[in-house]
Short mmCIF file of C-alpha atoms in Angstrom, two decimals:
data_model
loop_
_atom_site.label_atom_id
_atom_site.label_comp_id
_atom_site.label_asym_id
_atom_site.label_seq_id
_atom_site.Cartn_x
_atom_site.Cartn_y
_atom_site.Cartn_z
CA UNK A 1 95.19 95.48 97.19
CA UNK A 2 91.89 95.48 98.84
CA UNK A 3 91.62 99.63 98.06
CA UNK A 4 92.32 98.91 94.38
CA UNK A 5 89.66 96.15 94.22
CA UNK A 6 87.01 98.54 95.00
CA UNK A 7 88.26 101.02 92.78
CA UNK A 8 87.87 98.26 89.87
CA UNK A 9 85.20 98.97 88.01
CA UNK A 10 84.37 94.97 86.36
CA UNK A 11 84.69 94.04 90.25
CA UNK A 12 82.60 97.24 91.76
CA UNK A 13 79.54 96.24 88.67
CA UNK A 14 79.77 92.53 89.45
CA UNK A 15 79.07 92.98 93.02
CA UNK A 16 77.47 89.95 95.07
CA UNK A 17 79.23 87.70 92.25
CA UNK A 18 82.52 86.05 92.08
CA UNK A 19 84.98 87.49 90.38
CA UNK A 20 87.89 85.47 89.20
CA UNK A 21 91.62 87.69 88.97
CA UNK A 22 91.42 86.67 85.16
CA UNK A 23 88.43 89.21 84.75
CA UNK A 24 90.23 91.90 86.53
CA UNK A 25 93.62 94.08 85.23
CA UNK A 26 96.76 92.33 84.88
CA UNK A 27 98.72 93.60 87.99
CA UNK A 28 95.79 92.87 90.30
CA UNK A 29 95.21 89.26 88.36
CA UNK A 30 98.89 88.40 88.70
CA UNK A 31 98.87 89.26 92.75
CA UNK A 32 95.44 87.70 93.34
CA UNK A 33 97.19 84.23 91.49
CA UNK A 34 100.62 85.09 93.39
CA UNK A 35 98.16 84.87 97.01
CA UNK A 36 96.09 82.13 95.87
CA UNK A 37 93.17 83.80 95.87
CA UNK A 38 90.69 81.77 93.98
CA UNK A 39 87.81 84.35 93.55
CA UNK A 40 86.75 87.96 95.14
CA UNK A 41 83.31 89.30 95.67
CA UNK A 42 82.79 92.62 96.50
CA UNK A 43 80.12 94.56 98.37
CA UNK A 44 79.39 98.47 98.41
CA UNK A 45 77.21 100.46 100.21
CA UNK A 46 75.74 104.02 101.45
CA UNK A 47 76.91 101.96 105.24
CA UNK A 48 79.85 99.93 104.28
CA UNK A 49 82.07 97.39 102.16
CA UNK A 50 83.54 94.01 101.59
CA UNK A 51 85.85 92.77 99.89
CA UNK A 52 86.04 88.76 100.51
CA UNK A 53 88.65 86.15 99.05
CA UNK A 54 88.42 82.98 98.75
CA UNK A 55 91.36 81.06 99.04
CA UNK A 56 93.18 78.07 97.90
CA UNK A 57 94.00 77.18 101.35
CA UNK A 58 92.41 74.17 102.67
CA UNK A 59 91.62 74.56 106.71
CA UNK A 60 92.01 71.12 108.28
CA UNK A 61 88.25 70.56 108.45
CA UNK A 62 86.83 72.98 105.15
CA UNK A 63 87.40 76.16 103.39
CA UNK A 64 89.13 79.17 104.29
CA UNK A 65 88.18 83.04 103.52
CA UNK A 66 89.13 85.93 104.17
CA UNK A 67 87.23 89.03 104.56
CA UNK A 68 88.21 92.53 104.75
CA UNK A 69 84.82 94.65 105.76
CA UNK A 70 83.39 97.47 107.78
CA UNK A 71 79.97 96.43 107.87
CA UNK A 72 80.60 94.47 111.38
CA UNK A 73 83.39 96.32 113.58
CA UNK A 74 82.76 93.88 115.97
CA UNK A 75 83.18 90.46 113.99
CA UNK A 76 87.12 91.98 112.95
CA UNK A 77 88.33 92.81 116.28
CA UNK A 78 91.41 90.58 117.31
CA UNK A 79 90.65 87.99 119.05
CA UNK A 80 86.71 87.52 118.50
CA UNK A 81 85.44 84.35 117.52
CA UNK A 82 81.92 82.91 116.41
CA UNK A 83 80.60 79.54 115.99
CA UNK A 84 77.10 78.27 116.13
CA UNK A 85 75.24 74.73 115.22
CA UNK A 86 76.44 75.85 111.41
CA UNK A 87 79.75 74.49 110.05
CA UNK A 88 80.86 78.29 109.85
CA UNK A 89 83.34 79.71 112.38
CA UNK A 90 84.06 83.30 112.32
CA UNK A 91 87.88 84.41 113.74
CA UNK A 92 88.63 87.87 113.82
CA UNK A 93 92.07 89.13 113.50
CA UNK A 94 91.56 93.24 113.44
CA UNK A 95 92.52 95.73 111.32
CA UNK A 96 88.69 95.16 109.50
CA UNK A 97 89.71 91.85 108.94
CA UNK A 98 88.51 88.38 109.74
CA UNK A 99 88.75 84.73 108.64
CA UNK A 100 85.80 82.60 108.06
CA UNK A 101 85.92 78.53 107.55
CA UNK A 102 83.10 76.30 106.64
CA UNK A 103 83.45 72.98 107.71
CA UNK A 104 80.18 71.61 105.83
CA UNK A 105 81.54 68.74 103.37
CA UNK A 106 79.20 69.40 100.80
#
C-alpha cells in the first residue's frame, strides 16, 4: 500500500498536506477506510520518503501514527525508542517503520 501511495499522483502533488483516502483512487480509499487510516501525508525527496498515517486508534494517553520512512534508519530499527520533555514518543518497530504518539491534550 505504502509503494502505491507514492506512486499516486494527487498524494505525490499534495505533499506536506493531509490527504484524506476520499481524494485518492477507489481501491486505495476503500483499504485506507478498511485500516482506519484517517489521513496520509507524504514526503519525497532527492534523500528519502515518508509516507505517514494517521490513525483512528486512540493510544491510552493521545494519538497514534504510523510512519513508514527512510529518512531516519535509525528511528525504525526494532526496538528503538525516543521520548523527550515533549508529549511525543517515538517506537520503532523495523522494516522502515515506526510508531509515533503524542500525548499533548490539546
Amino acid at each position: 500500500m505504502t509503494q502505491r501511495i507514492l506512486k499516486d499522483p494527487f498524494a505525490i502533488s499534495n505533499q506536506g498536506k493531509f490527504t484524506y483516502p476520499k481524494d485518492l483512487d477507489n481501491a486505495l480509499s476503500k483499504e485506507l477506510n478498511e485500516k482506519k487510516i484517517k489521513w496520509i501525508s507524504v514526503g519525497v525527496s532527492s534523500e528519502c520518503k515518508t509516507v505517514e498515517y494517521g490513525t483512528e486508534y486512540e493510544y491510552p494517553i493521545g494519538t497514534l501514527h504510523l510512519t513508514w520512512t527512510t529518512c531516519d534508519p535509525k528511528q525504525t530499527e526494532r526496538g528503538f525508542y525516543q521520548s523527550d520533555s515533549s508529549f511525543i514518543e517515538i517506537y520503532g518497530i523495523g522494516n522502515n517503520w515506526l510508531i509515533w504518539t503524542d500525548g499533548d491534550p490539546i
